[in-house]
Short mmCIF file of C-alpha atoms in Angstrom, two decimals:
data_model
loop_
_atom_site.label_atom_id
_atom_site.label_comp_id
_atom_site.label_asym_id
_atom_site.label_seq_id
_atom_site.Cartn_x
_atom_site.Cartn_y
_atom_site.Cartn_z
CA UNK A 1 109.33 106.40 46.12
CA UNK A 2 110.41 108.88 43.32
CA UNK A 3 111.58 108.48 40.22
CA UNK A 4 113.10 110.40 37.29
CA UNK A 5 112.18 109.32 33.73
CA UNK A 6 114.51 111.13 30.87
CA UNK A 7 112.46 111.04 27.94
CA UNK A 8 108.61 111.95 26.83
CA UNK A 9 108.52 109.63 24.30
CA UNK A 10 105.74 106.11 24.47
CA UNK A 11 108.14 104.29 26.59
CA UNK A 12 108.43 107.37 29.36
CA UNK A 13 105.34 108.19 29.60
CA UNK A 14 103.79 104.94 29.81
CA UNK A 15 105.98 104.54 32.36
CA UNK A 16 105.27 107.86 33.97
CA UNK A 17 101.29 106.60 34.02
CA UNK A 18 101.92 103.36 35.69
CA UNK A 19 104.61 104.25 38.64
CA UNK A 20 102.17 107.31 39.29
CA UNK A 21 98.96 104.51 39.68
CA UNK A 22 101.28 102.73 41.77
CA UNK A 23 101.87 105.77 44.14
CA UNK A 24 105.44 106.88 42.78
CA UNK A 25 105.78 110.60 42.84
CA UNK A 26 107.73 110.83 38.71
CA UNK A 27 109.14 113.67 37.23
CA UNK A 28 109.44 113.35 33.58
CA UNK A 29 112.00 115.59 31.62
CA UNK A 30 111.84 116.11 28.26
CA UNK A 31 114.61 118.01 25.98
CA UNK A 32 112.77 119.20 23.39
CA UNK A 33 110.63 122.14 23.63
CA UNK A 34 107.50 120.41 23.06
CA UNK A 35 105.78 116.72 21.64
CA UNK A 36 106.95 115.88 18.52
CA UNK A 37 104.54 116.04 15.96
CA UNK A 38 106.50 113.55 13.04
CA UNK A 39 105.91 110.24 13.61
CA UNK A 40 104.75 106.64 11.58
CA UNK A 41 101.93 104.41 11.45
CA UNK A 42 102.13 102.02 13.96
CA UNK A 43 99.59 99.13 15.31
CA UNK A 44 99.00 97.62 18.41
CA UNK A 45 97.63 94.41 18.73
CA UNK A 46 97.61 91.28 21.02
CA UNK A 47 99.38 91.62 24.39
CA UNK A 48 100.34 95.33 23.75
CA UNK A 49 96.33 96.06 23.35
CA UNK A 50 95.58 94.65 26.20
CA UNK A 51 98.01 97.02 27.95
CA UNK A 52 96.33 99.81 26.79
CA UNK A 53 93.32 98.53 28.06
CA UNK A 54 94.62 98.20 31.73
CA UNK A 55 95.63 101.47 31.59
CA UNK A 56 92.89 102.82 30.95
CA UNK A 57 93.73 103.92 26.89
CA UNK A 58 91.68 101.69 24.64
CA UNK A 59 88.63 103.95 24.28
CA UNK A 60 90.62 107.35 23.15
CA UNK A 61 92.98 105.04 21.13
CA UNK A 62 89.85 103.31 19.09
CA UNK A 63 88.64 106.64 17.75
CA UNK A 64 92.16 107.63 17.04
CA UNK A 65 92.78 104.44 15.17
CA UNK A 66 92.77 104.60 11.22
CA UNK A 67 90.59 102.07 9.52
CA UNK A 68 93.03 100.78 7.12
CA UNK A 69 91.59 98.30 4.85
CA UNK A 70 94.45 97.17 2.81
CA UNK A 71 98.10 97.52 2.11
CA UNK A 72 99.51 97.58 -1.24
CA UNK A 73 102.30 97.70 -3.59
CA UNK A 74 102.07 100.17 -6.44
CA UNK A 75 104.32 100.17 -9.62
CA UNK A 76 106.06 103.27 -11.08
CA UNK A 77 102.87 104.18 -13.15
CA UNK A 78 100.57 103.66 -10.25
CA UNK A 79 99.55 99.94 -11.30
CA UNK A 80 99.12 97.46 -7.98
CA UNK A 81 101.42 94.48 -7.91
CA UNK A 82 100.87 93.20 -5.03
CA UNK A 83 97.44 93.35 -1.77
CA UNK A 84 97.42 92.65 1.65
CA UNK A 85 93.93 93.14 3.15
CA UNK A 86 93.95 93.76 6.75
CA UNK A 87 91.47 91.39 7.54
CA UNK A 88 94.06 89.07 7.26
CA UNK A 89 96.31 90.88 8.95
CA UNK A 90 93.65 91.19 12.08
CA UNK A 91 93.30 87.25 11.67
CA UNK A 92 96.70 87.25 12.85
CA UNK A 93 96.27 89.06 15.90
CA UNK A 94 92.89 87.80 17.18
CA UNK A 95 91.31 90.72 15.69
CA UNK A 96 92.81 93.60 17.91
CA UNK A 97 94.50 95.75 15.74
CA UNK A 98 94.65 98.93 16.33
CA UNK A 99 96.80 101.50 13.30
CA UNK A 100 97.58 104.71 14.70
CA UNK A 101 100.26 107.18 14.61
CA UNK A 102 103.03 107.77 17.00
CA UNK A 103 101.90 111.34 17.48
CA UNK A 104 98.48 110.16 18.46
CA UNK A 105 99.32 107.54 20.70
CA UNK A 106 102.12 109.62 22.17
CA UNK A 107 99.26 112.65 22.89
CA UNK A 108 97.23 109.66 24.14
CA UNK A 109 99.66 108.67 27.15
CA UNK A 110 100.15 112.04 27.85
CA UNK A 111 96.57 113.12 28.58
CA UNK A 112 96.16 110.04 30.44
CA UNK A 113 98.43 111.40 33.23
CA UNK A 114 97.30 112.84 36.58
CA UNK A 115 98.19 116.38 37.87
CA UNK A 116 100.42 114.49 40.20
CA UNK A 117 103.16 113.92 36.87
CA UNK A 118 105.46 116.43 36.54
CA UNK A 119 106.04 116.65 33.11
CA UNK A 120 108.91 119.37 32.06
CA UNK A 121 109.78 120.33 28.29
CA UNK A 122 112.89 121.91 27.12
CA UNK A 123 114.54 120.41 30.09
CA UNK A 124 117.32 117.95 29.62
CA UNK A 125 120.03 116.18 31.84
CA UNK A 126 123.81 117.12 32.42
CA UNK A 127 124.73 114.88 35.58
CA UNK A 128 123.88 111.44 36.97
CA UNK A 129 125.16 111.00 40.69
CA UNK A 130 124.12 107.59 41.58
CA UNK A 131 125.19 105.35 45.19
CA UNK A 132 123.48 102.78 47.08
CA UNK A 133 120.97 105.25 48.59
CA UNK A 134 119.56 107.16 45.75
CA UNK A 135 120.43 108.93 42.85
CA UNK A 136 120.57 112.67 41.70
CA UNK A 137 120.25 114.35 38.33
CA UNK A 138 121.23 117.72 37.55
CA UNK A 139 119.58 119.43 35.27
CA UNK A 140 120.18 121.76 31.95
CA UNK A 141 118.88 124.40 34.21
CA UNK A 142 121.48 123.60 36.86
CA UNK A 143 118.99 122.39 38.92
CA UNK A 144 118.85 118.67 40.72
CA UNK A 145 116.19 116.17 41.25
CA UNK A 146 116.83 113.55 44.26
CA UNK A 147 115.43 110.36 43.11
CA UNK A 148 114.88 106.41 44.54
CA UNK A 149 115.23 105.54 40.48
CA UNK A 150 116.65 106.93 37.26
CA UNK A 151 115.19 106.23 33.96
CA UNK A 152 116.90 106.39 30.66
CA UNK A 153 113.73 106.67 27.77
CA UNK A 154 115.39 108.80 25.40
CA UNK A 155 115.61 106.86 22.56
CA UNK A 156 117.69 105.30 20.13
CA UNK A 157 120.63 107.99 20.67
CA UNK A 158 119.99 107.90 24.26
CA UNK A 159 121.76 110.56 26.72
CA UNK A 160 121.38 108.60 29.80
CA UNK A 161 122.70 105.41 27.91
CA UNK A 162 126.33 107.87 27.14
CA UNK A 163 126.63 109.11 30.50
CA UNK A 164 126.27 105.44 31.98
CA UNK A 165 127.59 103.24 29.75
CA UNK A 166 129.86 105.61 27.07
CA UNK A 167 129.55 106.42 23.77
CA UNK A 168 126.86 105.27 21.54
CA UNK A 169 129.38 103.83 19.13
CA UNK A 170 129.98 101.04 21.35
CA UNK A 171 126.38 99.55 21.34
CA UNK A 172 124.51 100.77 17.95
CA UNK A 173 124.50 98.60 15.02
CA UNK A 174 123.78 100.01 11.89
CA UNK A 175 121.12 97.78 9.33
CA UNK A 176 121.90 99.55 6.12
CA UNK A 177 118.99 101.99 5.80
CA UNK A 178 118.11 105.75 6.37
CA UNK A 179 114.80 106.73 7.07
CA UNK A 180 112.35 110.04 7.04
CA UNK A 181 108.94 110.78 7.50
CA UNK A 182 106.97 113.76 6.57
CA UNK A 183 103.16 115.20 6.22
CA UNK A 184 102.53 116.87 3.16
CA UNK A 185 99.58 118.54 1.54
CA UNK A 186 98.34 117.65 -2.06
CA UNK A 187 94.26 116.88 -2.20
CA UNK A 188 94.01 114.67 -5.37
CA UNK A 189 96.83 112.43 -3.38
CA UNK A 190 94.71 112.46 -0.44
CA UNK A 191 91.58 111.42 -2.23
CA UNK A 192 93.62 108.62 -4.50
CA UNK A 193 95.12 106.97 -1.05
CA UNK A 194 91.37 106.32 0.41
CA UNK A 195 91.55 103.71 3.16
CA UNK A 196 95.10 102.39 1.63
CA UNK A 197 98.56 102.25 2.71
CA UNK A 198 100.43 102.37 0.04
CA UNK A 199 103.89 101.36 -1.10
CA UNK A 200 106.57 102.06 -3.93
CA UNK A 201 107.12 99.01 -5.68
CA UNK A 202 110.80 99.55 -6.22
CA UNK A 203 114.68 98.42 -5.66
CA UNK A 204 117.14 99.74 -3.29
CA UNK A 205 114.75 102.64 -2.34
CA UNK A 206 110.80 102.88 -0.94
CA UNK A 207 108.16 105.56 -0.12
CA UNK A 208 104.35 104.74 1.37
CA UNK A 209 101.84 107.24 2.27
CA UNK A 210 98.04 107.06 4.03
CA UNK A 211 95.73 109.65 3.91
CA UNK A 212 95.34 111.14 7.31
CA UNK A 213 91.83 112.39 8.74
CA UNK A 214 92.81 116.14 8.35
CA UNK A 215 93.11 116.25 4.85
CA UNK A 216 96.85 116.05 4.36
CA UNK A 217 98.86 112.68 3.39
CA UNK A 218 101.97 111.12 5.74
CA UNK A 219 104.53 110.02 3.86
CA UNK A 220 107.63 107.99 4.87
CA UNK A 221 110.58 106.71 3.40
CA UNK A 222 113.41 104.38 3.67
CA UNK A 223 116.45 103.85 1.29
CA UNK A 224 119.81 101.53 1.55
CA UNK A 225 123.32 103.48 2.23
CA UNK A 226 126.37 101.76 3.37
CA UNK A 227 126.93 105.40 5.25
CA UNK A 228 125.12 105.51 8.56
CA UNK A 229 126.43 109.55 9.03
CA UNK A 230 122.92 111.48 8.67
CA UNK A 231 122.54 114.38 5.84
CA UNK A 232 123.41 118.07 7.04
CA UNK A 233 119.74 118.78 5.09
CA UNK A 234 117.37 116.23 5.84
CA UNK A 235 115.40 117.97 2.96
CA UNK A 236 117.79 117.63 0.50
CA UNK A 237 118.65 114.21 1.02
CA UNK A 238 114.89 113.48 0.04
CA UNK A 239 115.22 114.96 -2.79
CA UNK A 240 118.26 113.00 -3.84
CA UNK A 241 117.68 109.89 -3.05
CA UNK A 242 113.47 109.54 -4.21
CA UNK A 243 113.55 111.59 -7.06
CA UNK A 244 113.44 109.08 -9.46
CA UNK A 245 110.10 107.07 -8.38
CA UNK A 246 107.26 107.27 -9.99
CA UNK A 247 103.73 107.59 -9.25
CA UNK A 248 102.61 109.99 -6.53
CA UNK A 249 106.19 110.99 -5.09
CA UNK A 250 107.01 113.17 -7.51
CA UNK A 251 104.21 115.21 -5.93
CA UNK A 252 105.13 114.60 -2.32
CA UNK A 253 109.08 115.76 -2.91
CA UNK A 254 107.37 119.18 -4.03
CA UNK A 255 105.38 119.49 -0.85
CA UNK A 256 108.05 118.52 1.33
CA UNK A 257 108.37 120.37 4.20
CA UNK A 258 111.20 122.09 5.45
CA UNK A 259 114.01 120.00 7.25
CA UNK A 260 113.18 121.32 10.43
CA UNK A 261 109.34 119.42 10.05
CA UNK A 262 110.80 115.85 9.02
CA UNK A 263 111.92 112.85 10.78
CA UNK A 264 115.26 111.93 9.42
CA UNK A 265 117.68 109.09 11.04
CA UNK A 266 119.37 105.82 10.91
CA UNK A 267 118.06 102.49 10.76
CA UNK A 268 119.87 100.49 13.56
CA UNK A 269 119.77 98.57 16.67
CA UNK A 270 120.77 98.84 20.29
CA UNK A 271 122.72 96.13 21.51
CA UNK A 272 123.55 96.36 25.40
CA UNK A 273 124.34 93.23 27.76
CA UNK A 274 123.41 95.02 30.97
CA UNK A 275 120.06 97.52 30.92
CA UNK A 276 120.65 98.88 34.60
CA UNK A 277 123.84 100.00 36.85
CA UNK A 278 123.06 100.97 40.78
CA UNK A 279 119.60 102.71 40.57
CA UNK A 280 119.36 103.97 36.59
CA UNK A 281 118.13 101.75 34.13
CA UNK A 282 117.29 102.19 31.06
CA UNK A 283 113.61 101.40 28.51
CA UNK A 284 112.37 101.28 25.31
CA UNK A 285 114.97 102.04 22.09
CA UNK A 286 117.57 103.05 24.79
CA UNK A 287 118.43 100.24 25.71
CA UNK A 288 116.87 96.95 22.65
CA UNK A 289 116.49 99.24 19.76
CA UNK A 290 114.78 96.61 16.97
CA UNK A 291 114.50 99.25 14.22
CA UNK A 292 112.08 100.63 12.17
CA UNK A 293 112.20 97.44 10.21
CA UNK A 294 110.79 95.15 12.91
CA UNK A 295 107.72 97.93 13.30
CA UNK A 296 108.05 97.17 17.13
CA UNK A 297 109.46 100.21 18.85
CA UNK A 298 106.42 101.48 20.43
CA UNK A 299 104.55 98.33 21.53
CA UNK A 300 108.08 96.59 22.72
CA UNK A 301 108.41 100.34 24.40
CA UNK A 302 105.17 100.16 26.07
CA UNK A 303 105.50 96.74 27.38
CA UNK A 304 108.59 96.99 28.54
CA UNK A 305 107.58 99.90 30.92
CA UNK A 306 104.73 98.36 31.96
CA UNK A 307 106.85 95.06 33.20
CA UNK A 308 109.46 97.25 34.86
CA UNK A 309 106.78 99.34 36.83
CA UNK A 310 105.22 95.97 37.41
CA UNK A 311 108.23 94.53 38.70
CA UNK A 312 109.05 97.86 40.51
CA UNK A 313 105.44 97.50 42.87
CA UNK A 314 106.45 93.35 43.28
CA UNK A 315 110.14 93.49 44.43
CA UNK A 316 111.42 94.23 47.78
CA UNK A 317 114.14 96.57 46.61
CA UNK A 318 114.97 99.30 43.35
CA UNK A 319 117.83 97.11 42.87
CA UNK A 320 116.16 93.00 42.81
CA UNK A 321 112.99 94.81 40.24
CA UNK A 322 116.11 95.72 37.82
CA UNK A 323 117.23 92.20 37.63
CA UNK A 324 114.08 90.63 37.49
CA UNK A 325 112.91 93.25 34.86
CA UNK A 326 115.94 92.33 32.61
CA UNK A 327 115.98 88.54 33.28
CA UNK A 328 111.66 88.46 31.58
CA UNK A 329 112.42 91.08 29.22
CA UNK A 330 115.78 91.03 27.61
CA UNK A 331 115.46 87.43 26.03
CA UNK A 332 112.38 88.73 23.94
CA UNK A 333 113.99 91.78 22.81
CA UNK A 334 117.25 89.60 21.88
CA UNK A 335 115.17 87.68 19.81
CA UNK A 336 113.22 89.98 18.24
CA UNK A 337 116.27 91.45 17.30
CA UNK A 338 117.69 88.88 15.51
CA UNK A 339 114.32 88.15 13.25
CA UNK A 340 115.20 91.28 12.30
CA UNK A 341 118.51 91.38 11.31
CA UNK A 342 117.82 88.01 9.20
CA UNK A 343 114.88 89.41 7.25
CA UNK A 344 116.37 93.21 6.79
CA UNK A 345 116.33 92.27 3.18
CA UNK A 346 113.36 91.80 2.13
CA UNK A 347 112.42 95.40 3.91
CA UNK A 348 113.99 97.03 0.48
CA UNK A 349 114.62 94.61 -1.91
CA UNK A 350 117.92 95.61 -3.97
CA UNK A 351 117.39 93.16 -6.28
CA UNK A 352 114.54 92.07 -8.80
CA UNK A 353 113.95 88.57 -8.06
CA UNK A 354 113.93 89.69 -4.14
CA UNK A 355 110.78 92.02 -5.29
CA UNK A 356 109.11 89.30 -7.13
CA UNK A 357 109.25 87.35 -4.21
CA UNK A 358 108.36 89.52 -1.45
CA UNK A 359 105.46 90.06 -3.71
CA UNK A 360 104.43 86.77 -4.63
CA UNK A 361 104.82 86.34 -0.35
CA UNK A 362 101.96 89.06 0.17
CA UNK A 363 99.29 87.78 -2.37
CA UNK A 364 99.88 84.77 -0.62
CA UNK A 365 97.19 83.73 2.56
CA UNK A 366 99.97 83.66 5.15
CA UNK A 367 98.63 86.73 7.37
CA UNK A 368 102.61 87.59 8.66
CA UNK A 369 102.74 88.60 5.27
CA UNK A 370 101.10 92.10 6.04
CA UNK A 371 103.34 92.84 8.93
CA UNK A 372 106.71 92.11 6.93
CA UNK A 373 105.38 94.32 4.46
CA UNK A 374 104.60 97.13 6.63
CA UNK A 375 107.78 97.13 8.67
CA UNK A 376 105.10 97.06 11.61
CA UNK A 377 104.59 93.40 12.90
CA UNK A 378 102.88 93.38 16.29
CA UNK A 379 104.09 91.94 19.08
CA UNK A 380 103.67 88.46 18.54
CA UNK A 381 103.60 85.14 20.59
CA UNK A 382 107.18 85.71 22.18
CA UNK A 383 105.91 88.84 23.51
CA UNK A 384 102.94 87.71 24.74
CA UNK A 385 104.46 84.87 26.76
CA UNK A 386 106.56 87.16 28.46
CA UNK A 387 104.36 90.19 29.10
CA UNK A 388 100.97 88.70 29.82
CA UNK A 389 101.29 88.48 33.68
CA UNK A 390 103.07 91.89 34.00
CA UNK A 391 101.35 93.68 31.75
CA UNK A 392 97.50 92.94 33.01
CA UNK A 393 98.17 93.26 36.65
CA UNK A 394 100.53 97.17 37.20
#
């Protein structure tokens, strides 16, 4: 069996590992020239943890992980309002947590493939042919792949996800937000940060950073704007919109890099009834976007792919392992979604008494406190229902 997977993100290539331990020949295509090298802090924990562990990631992903000891909200003139420690946080998840960054975890999957993987850069996809027998893709190059399965992994604006099921119009729902990330350089940040991820405590409008092991600081942002059309200058619209916080971001807009070096989109979700059509289907942010605010997009991503490689190796036919992979995994994505939208709010507070509270929330004991204020909850109990037998036996 062969399949195609459009997209090198975490979703495609942990995909691209477990069809190739199952004995699928997989050709991954990637449009970009090379990895991407911008990326957030994510964790991993419960369910999604154990994943990596069955596939083989868990030691390179421990010495990759960051030991964050505590998150906290920092006033314009650098004064903390509000701690989270992370033991809490790890209470919450059974003590498997695992803070890394995309980057890492992305480099991670990708070393963990065999020769076998055919893994092609600066290659994207023009055509989908698909019928009852197979499916063909033709490439940028004007080349064509014949496949058993086609795989749309591409992400929130997702090709494959256009060609099949029309514009992206139809299916994205906008939350309100923009967001950018960026590394900078400034050493007397870097030493300040320590072991901290730290927040703006501020309206309408928020920046964190960490201190990364190489000496530079990542920095990310997120403000409200009814507008979801992104900037022509992803540079200039940081400068805009943060110049007026305080504490260290005055000295992060001055190091920011160029536009071509930061992550700039949209905050929003995917919503699509159907996931698959004939033999393409689609994973990850393609197809159940939650959003940065949720925190989920790589674990949901990697367990995702791991149940529909699971269900590939279980089912009879392409076809039955597309139904059975939407009918376990859709419902938790729906959900997750919905949390989501109901608690977008408290993400950026745009008004006072909503910061007073959210802070009040995260002195408090309740450990889900951490991951709201983040905007990276793990995967949680719904997850875990639905991903435990899939994901430990690929």
């Amino acid at each position: 069996m062969k399949a195609v997977i459009c997209g090198a993100g975490i979703a495609g290539l942990a995909l691209a590992q477990r069809l190739d331990t199952l004995g699928w020949e997989v050709v991954v295509l990637e449009k970009a020239p090379g990895p991407r090298t911008q990326g957030y802090m994510i964790d991993l924990s419960g369910p999604v943890h154990d994943a990596a562990g069955a596939m083989g990631l868990l030691p390179r992903l421990q010495q990759l992980t960051y030991p964050v000891r505590e998150a906290v909200s920092i006033d314009h003139n650098g004064q903390t309002r509000a701690r989270l420690t992370y033991a809490q946080s790890g209470r919450a998840t059974g003590g498997q947590l695992l803070s890394l960054l995309r980057p890492d975890l992305e480099q991670t999957l990708r070393e963990s493939l065999s020769h076998r993987v055919d893994l092609r850069f600066a290659t994207g996809l023009v055509r989908i042919d698909d019928d009852v027998t197979g499916v063909r893709a033709t490439l940028t190059d004007r080349s064509t792949l014949d496949a058993d399965l086609l795989v749309g992994a591409d992400g929130l604006h997702s090709t494959v996800r256009s060609m099949v099921y029309g514009e992206e119009a139809r299916y994205l729902r906008y939350l309100g937000f923009h967001t950018a990330a960026f590394v900078f350089d400034v050493p007397d940040v870097h030493a300040r940060l320590q072991s901290r991820f730290c927040l703006t405590d501020t309206l309408g409008r928020q920046m964190g950073f960490y201190a990364l092991r190489n000496g530079k600081v990542a920095a990310f942002a997120v403000h409200r704007t009814p507008d979801p059309s992104l900037p022509d200058d992803a540079r200039t619209a940081l400068l805009r919109e943060y110049s007026g916080l305080g504490w260290v971001t005055p000295r992060a807009l001055e190091r920011c890099p160029s536009a071509d070096h930061i992550y700039y989109d949209q905050v929003a979700q995917i919503e699509l009834p159907q996931w698959s059509r004939g033999r393409v289907t689609l994973v990850g942010d393609a197809c159940h976007s939650v959003s940065l605010l949720a925190g989920q997009g790589a674990p949901l991503g990697m367990a995702g792919a791991c149940i529909l490689a699971d269900q590939l190796h279980r089912s009879d036919s392409v076809e039955v392992a597309l139904r059975r992979y939407e009918r376990i995994w859709q419902p938790v994505v729906t959900d997750r979604q919905r949390t989501v939208r109901e608690t977008a709010r408290w993400f950026v507070p745009d008004a006072a008494w909503q910061l007073h509270v959210r802070s009040a929330a995260l002195t408090a004991p309740a450990p889900s406190g951490a991951n709201r204020y983040r905007g990276a909850a793990p995967a949680g109990e719904s997850v875990s229902a639905a991903t435990d037998p899939g994901i430990r036996k690929p």
